[in-house]
mmCIF file of C-alpha atoms in Angstrom:
data_model
loop_
_atom_site.group_PDB
_atom_site.id
_atom_site.type_symbol
_atom_site.label_atom_id
_atom_site.label_comp_id
_atom_site.label_asym_id
_atom_site.label_seq_id
_atom_site.Cartn_x
_atom_site.Cartn_y
_atom_site.Cartn_z
ATOM 1 C CA MET A 892 0.000 0.000 0.000
ATOM 2 C CA GLN A 893 2.884 2.366 0.783
ATOM 3 C CA ALA A 894 4.194 1.968 -2.764
ATOM 4 C CA THR A 895 0.780 2.920 -4.158
ATOM 5 C CA VAL A 896 0.643 6.055 -2.002
ATOM 6 C CA ASN A 897 4.198 6.997 -3.015
ATOM 7 C CA GLU A 898 3.382 6.553 -6.703
ATOM 8 C CA SER A 899 0.291 8.713 -6.311
ATOM 9 C CA ALA A 900 2.295 11.435 -4.555
ATOM 10 C CA ALA A 901 5.012 11.295 -7.234
ATOM 11 C CA ALA A 902 2.429 11.627 -10.014
ATOM 12 C CA GLN A 903 0.853 14.581 -8.218
ATOM 13 C CA ASN A 904 4.239 16.286 -7.792
ATOM 14 C CA SER A 905 5.068 15.690 -11.447
ATOM 15 C CA ALA A 906 1.776 17.244 -12.534
ATOM 16 C CA SER A 907 2.348 20.235 -10.238
ATOM 17 C CA LYS A 908 5.789 20.847 -11.723
ATOM 18 C CA ILE A 909 4.527 20.589 -15.291
ATOM 19 C CA PHE A 910 1.622 22.989 -14.811
ATOM 20 C CA GLY A 911 3.670 25.261 -12.542
ATOM 21 C CA ASN A 912 6.113 25.669 -15.435
ATOM 22 C CA SER A 913 3.307 26.379 -17.935
ATOM 23 C CA GLY A 914 3.835 22.947 -19.436
ATOM 24 C CA LYS A 915 7.270 23.839 -20.825
ATOM 25 C CA PRO A 916 9.481 20.749 -21.248
ATOM 26 C CA THR A 917 13.155 20.661 -20.291
ATOM 27 C CA GLY A 918 15.794 20.229 -22.979
ATOM 28 C CA VAL A 919 19.187 21.260 -24.372
ATOM 29 C CA LEU A 920 20.487 23.684 -27.014
ATOM 30 C CA MET A 921 22.697 22.111 -29.658
ATOM 31 C CA THR A 922 25.139 23.904 -31.963
ATOM 32 C CA ASP A 923 28.063 22.929 -34.180
ATOM 33 C CA ASN A 924 30.080 25.932 -33.015
ATOM 34 C CA VAL A 925 32.457 25.962 -30.080
ATOM 35 C CA LEU A 926 31.311 28.514 -27.519
ATOM 36 C CA SER A 927 33.354 30.434 -25.030
ATOM 37 C CA GLN A 928 32.650 30.259 -21.318
ATOM 38 C CA ASP A 929 30.941 33.654 -21.343
ATOM 39 C CA GLN A 930 28.745 32.622 -24.276
ATOM 40 C CA ARG A 931 27.739 29.427 -22.495
ATOM 41 C CA LEU A 932 26.831 31.296 -19.326
ATOM 42 C CA ALA A 933 24.812 33.830 -21.315
ATOM 43 C CA LEU A 934 22.956 31.070 -23.159
ATOM 44 C CA GLN A 935 22.284 29.179 -19.937
ATOM 45 C CA SER A 936 20.862 32.302 -18.337
ATOM 46 C CA ARG A 937 18.718 33.063 -21.373
ATOM 47 C CA PHE A 938 17.589 29.472 -21.720
ATOM 48 C CA ALA A 939 16.681 29.267 -18.027
ATOM 49 C CA GLU A 940 14.537 32.381 -18.500
ATOM 50 C CA MET A 941 12.759 30.670 -21.381
ATOM 51 C CA GLN A 942 12.114 27.498 -19.398
ATOM 52 C CA SER A 943 10.782 29.034 -16.200
ATOM 53 C CA GLY A 944 7.695 31.033 -15.358
ATOM 54 C CA SER A 945 4.596 31.663 -17.406
ATOM 55 C CA ASP A 946 6.262 33.862 -20.022
ATOM 56 C CA SER A 947 4.738 33.091 -23.426
ATOM 57 C CA ARG A 948 6.918 35.365 -25.572
ATOM 58 C CA LEU A 949 8.529 34.090 -28.778
ATOM 59 C CA TYR A 950 12.271 33.430 -28.512
ATOM 60 C CA VAL A 951 14.714 33.177 -31.415
ATOM 61 C CA LEU A 952 17.635 30.741 -31.548
ATOM 62 C CA GLU A 953 20.709 32.089 -33.330
ATOM 63 C CA ALA A 954 23.820 30.610 -34.943
ATOM 64 C CA ALA A 955 22.025 27.493 -36.231
ATOM 65 C CA MET A 956 21.156 26.369 -32.738
ATOM 66 C CA LYS A 957 18.630 23.596 -32.266
ATOM 67 C CA TYR A 958 16.494 22.721 -29.295
ATOM 68 C CA GLN A 959 16.263 19.092 -28.221
ATOM 69 C CA GLN A 960 13.593 18.125 -25.700
ATOM 70 C CA LEU A 961 14.783 15.834 -22.911
ATOM 71 C CA SER A 962 11.781 15.494 -20.621
ATOM 72 C CA ILE A 963 8.977 13.071 -21.393
ATOM 73 C CA SER A 964 5.613 14.575 -22.242
ATOM 74 C CA PRO A 965 2.658 13.952 -19.893
ATOM 75 C CA GLU A 966 1.064 11.828 -22.616
ATOM 76 C CA ASP A 967 4.152 9.609 -22.880
ATOM 77 C CA GLN A 968 4.301 9.351 -19.096
ATOM 78 C CA GLN A 969 0.616 8.372 -19.079
ATOM 79 C CA LEU A 970 0.335 10.856 -16.241
ATOM 80 C CA LEU A 971 -3.442 11.129 -16.329
ATOM 81 C CA GLU A 972 -3.901 7.348 -16.484
ATOM 82 C CA THR A 973 -1.423 6.902 -13.616
ATOM 83 C CA ARG A 974 -3.307 9.342 -11.405
ATOM 84 C CA ARG A 975 -6.605 7.627 -12.184
ATOM 85 C CA PHE A 976 -5.149 4.213 -11.434
ATOM 86 C CA SER A 977 -3.729 5.480 -8.121
ATOM 87 C CA VAL A 978 -7.199 6.527 -6.967
ATOM 88 C CA GLU A 979 -8.664 3.162 -7.977
ATOM 89 C CA GLU A 980 -5.812 1.254 -6.310
ATOM 90 C CA ILE A 981 -6.209 3.108 -2.999
ATOM 91 C CA CYS A 982 -9.965 2.508 -3.120
ATOM 92 C CA ARG A 983 -9.255 -1.180 -3.684
ATOM 93 C CA TRP A 984 -7.124 -1.314 -0.543
ATOM 94 C CA PHE A 985 -10.026 0.000 1.548
ATOM 95 C CA ASP A 986 -12.797 -1.851 -0.346
ATOM 96 C CA VAL A 987 -14.460 1.430 -1.294
ATOM 97 C CA PRO A 988 -16.077 1.853 -4.739
ATOM 98 C CA PRO A 989 -14.396 4.745 -6.609
ATOM 99 C CA ILE A 990 -17.821 6.308 -7.211
ATOM 100 C CA LEU A 991 -18.025 7.072 -3.472
ATOM 101 C CA VAL A 992 -14.901 9.271 -3.669
ATOM 102 C CA HIS A 993 -16.275 11.036 -6.769
ATOM 103 C CA HIS A 994 -14.054 9.027 -9.110
ATOM 104 C CA ALA A 995 -16.651 7.816 -11.577
ATOM 105 C CA ASN A 996 -16.537 6.354 -15.036
ATOM 106 C CA VAL A 997 -18.635 8.296 -17.537
ATOM 107 C CA THR A 998 -20.838 5.218 -18.018
ATOM 108 C CA THR A 999 -21.596 4.861 -14.302
ATOM 109 C CA TRP A 1000 -24.945 6.507 -13.740
ATOM 110 C CA GLY A 1001 -28.499 5.914 -12.598
ATOM 111 C CA THR A 1002 -29.320 2.454 -11.294
ATOM 112 C CA GLY A 1003 -25.691 1.396 -11.726
ATOM 113 C CA ILE A 1004 -24.680 3.634 -8.821
ATOM 114 C CA GLU A 1005 -27.498 2.239 -6.687
ATOM 115 C CA GLN A 1006 -26.270 -1.313 -7.300
ATOM 116 C CA ILE A 1007 -22.690 -0.305 -6.493
ATOM 117 C CA VAL A 1008 -23.759 1.260 -3.188
ATOM 118 C CA ASP A 1009 -25.834 -1.825 -2.365
ATOM 119 C CA GLY A 1010 -22.831 -4.064 -3.022
ATOM 120 C CA PHE A 1011 -20.640 -1.779 -0.892
ATOM 121 C CA HIS A 1012 -23.100 -2.179 1.967
ATOM 122 C CA LYS A 1013 -23.360 -5.967 1.673
ATOM 123 C CA LEU A 1014 -19.685 -6.787 1.072
ATOM 124 C CA THR A 1015 -17.816 -4.058 2.967
ATOM 125 C CA ILE A 1016 -19.855 -2.087 5.471
ATOM 126 C CA ARG A 1017 -22.315 -4.700 6.703
ATOM 127 C CA PRO A 1018 -19.660 -7.214 7.898
ATOM 128 C CA MET A 1019 -17.961 -4.396 9.811
ATOM 129 C CA LEU A 1020 -21.261 -3.294 11.348
ATOM 130 C CA VAL A 1021 -22.052 -6.844 12.444
ATOM 131 C CA SER A 1022 -18.689 -7.038 14.228
ATOM 132 C CA ILE A 1023 -19.372 -3.710 15.970
ATOM 133 C CA GLU A 1024 -22.862 -4.828 16.985
ATOM 134 C CA GLN A 1025 -21.496 -8.069 18.423
ATOM 135 C CA SER A 1026 -18.767 -6.189 20.311
ATOM 136 C CA VAL A 1027 -21.324 -3.799 21.813
ATOM 137 C CA ARG A 1028 -23.485 -6.718 22.888
ATOM 138 C CA LYS A 1029 -20.525 -8.563 24.426
ATOM 139 C CA ARG A 1030 -18.496 -5.735 25.978
ATOM 140 C CA VAL A 1031 -20.959 -2.925 26.670
ATOM 141 C CA MET A 1032 -24.259 -4.556 27.598
ATOM 142 C CA THR A 1033 -24.797 -6.506 30.801
ATOM 143 C CA SER A 1034 -26.218 -10.024 30.827
ATOM 144 C CA LYS A 1035 -29.540 -8.631 32.027
ATOM 145 C CA GLN A 1036 -29.613 -6.102 29.196
ATOM 146 C CA ARG A 1037 -28.726 -8.753 26.617
ATOM 147 C CA ALA A 1038 -31.822 -10.714 27.639
ATOM 148 C CA THR A 1039 -34.181 -7.896 26.672
ATOM 149 C CA MET A 1040 -32.194 -5.546 24.429
ATOM 150 C CA SER A 1041 -30.133 -5.704 21.263
ATOM 151 C CA ALA A 1042 -27.682 -3.431 19.443
ATOM 152 C CA GLU A 1043 -28.203 -2.686 15.775
ATOM 153 C CA ILE A 1044 -26.686 -0.016 13.531
ATOM 154 C CA SER A 1045 -29.141 1.313 10.982
ATOM 155 C CA PHE A 1046 -27.912 1.728 7.420
ATOM 156 C CA ASP A 1047 -31.245 2.888 6.034
ATOM 157 C CA ALA A 1048 -30.054 6.431 5.292
ATOM 158 C CA LEU A 1049 -27.460 5.292 2.728
ATOM 159 C CA LEU A 1050 -29.736 2.642 1.223
ATOM 160 C CA ARG A 1051 -32.714 4.996 1.030
ATOM 161 C CA GLY A 1052 -34.360 4.598 -2.365
ATOM 162 C CA ASN A 1053 -36.011 7.219 -4.537
ATOM 163 C CA ALA A 1054 -39.537 8.480 -3.890
ATOM 164 C CA LYS A 1055 -41.159 5.989 -6.278
ATOM 165 C CA ASP A 1056 -39.420 2.956 -4.778
ATOM 166 C CA ARG A 1057 -40.220 4.069 -1.233
ATOM 167 C CA ALA A 1058 -43.892 4.602 -2.097
ATOM 168 C CA GLU A 1059 -44.148 1.095 -3.573
ATOM 169 C CA LEU A 1060 -42.446 -0.449 -0.528
ATOM 170 C CA TYR A 1061 -44.683 1.394 1.947
ATOM 171 C CA SER A 1062 -47.783 0.415 -0.016
ATOM 172 C CA LYS A 1063 -46.884 -3.283 0.063
ATOM 173 C CA ASN A 1064 -45.973 -3.181 3.758
ATOM 174 C CA VAL A 1065 -49.248 -1.487 4.712
ATOM 175 C CA GLN A 1066 -51.409 -3.741 2.532
ATOM 176 C CA ASN A 1067 -49.807 -6.887 3.934
ATOM 177 C CA GLY A 1068 -49.971 -5.902 7.605
ATOM 178 C CA ILE A 1069 -46.220 -5.415 8.018
ATOM 179 C CA MET A 1070 -46.257 -1.705 8.912
ATOM 180 C CA THR A 1071 -48.858 0.822 10.003
ATOM 181 C CA ARG A 1072 -49.470 4.039 8.129
ATOM 182 C CA ASN A 1073 -47.999 6.096 10.947
ATOM 183 C CA GLU A 1074 -44.825 3.995 10.886
ATOM 184 C CA CYS A 1075 -44.458 4.796 7.189
ATOM 185 C CA ARG A 1076 -45.093 8.481 7.883
ATOM 186 C CA GLN A 1077 -42.429 8.448 10.575
ATOM 187 C CA LEU A 1078 -39.855 7.141 8.087
ATOM 188 C CA GLU A 1079 -40.722 10.103 5.846
ATOM 189 C CA ASN A 1080 -40.429 12.578 8.751
ATOM 190 C CA LEU A 1081 -44.169 13.272 8.671
ATOM 191 C CA PRO A 1082 -46.307 13.793 11.801
ATOM 192 C CA PRO A 1083 -48.612 10.958 12.923
ATOM 193 C CA ILE A 1084 -52.329 11.098 12.201
ATOM 194 C CA ASP A 1085 -55.315 9.719 14.075
ATOM 195 C CA ASN A 1086 -56.560 6.172 13.461
ATOM 196 C CA ALA A 1087 -53.411 5.165 11.571
ATOM 197 C CA ASP A 1088 -51.730 2.905 14.106
ATOM 198 C CA GLN A 1089 -53.569 -0.316 13.275
ATOM 199 C CA LEU A 1090 -52.104 -3.022 11.073
ATOM 200 C CA THR A 1091 -54.277 -3.616 8.028
ATOM 201 C CA ALA A 1092 -54.310 -6.301 5.347
ATOM 202 C CA GLN A 1093 -56.197 -7.097 2.165
ATOM 203 C CA THR A 1094 -59.370 -9.129 2.698
ATOM 204 C CA ASN A 1095 -59.360 -10.842 -0.703
ATOM 205 C CA LEU A 1096 -56.496 -13.194 0.180
ATOM 206 C CA ALA A 1097 -57.182 -16.835 1.107
ATOM 207 C CA PRO A 1098 -55.105 -19.970 1.768
ATOM 208 C CA LEU A 1099 -54.548 -22.176 -1.266
ATOM 209 C CA ASP A 1100 -56.503 -25.069 0.256
ATOM 210 C CA MET A 1101 -59.535 -22.800 0.709
ATOM 211 C CA LEU A 1102 -59.746 -21.576 -2.882
ATOM 212 C CA GLY A 1103 -63.238 -22.218 -4.266
ATOM 213 C CA LYS A 1104 -64.706 -22.740 -0.783
ATOM 214 C CA ILE A 1105 -64.916 -19.152 0.441
ATOM 215 C CA THR A 1106 -67.560 -16.885 -1.087
ATOM 216 C CA ASN A 1107 -68.873 -13.446 -0.333
ATOM 217 C CA GLY A 1108 -72.063 -14.964 1.104
ATOM 218 C CA GLY A 1109 -70.163 -17.141 3.540
ATOM 219 C CA GLY A 1110 -71.612 -20.438 2.185
ATOM 220 C CA ASN A 1111 -70.225 -23.229 0.089
ATOM 221 C CA ALA A 1112 -69.082 -22.083 -3.330
ATOM 222 C CA ALA A 1113 -70.605 -25.159 -5.001
ATOM 223 C CA THR A 1114 -74.096 -24.230 -3.799
ATOM 224 C CA GLN A 1115 -73.843 -20.578 -4.846
ATOM 225 C CA ASN A 1116 -72.035 -20.785 -8.151
ATOM 226 C CA PRO A 1117 -74.199 -22.290 -10.935
ATOM 227 C CA ILE A 1118 -71.138 -23.215 -12.949
ATOM 228 C CA ALA A 1119 -69.859 -25.390 -10.094
ATOM 229 C CA ASN A 1120 -72.993 -27.643 -10.160
#
């Protein structure tokens, strides 16, 4: 992991140097002439002025001098790809999807993100939460408390669906006697209302072995349905 962090820091420093120097590459001046010491010092000073800062003026090379680039371009270094890979590698060490640190592929959108977050909860966060819950039960709660109480960390806020999905879930829970209407309102931060604390269920459901035997009149279906005779 340390090597990954060092590579990421080196790539960041390299990018800072490149952009801090206006993207100017380093290089050498080549000439066929033999220069005196004073000429070399003058050229070095002039060339250093060209290579540093954000000066964008046009410079002229004299006496058939040629410029040869020595540094590798960011494209050849694959600097951008290296920085992207560093983020993904660090996320891999901590089992965190890159989308959660705002490092997203352009194709990752919509329900894909929801599935990624769900997988993050099941494979990374939930096992950690279970360990914490068990530790609280073992080390914090007394034996008397453990008999009547439990410790559970709610993850509902992160897994909260959109308005349509929540409405469908609440509707099914209310219709099947799983939740009351006020319990659903509480999850939506709405105040309770009167006569909404009873569990309700659909009345048109019947056991499979009773199909054809239960009718609206309460009698035998064979005696009330002409088709059955």
